[in-house]
Steps between C-alpha positions, in 0.01 A plus 500: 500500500664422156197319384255701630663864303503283202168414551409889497700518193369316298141612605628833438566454145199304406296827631706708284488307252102442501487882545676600218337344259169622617596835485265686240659750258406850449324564199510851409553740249773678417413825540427407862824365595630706749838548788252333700495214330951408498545190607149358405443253250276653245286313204502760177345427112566747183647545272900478411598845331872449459743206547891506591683211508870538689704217638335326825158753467249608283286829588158516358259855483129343585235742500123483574234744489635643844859578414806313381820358732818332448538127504812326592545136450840283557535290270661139674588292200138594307399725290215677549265478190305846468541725309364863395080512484434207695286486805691346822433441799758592759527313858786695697638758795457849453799641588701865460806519276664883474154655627286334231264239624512125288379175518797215550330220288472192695241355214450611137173386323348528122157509477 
């Protein structure tokens, strides 16, 4: 019995783990991001309007031609290297913090 629910285990994790990296991210644009969308992971490019860098995070304004939202990034032991003007692309959860809609940055980009 022991062997047999490690067995399943193990399977079990190799599924998840096949799964998960075949899931394929939402590319949208901002000014589509919706409360339909918390919880999903979300694939956004534009263009970073405003930078604040406090301890442990750094929130970035990126706008496209379809709006603008707020991008929050931890920063574990790294800084993150963009600044005001550039063009990013941001790989991350949308999210709702205080009845505002953002993007929690899983992957920041400079193209």
């Amino acid at each position: 019995m022991f062997k047999i629910a490690i067995v399943t285990s193990l399977v079990g994790l190799f599924v998840m783990i096949f799964i998960s990296e075949n899931i394929e991210v939402l590319m949208v644009k901002i000014g589509n991001i919706n409360e339909e969308m918390l919880g999903e992971k979300v694939n956004i490019n534009g263009v970073v309007n405003s930078k604040r860098d406090l301890p442990g995070i750094v929130i970035l304004n990126v706008s496209d031609d379809t709006g603008s939202i707020k991008v929050v990034a931890y920063k574990k032991n790294k800084k993150i290297l963009v600044k005001k003007n550039d063009n990013v692309d941001v790989e991350g959860l949308v999210r709702d913090y205080e009845g505002e809609l953002e993007v929690m940055a899983e992957m920041i980009n400079k193209y």
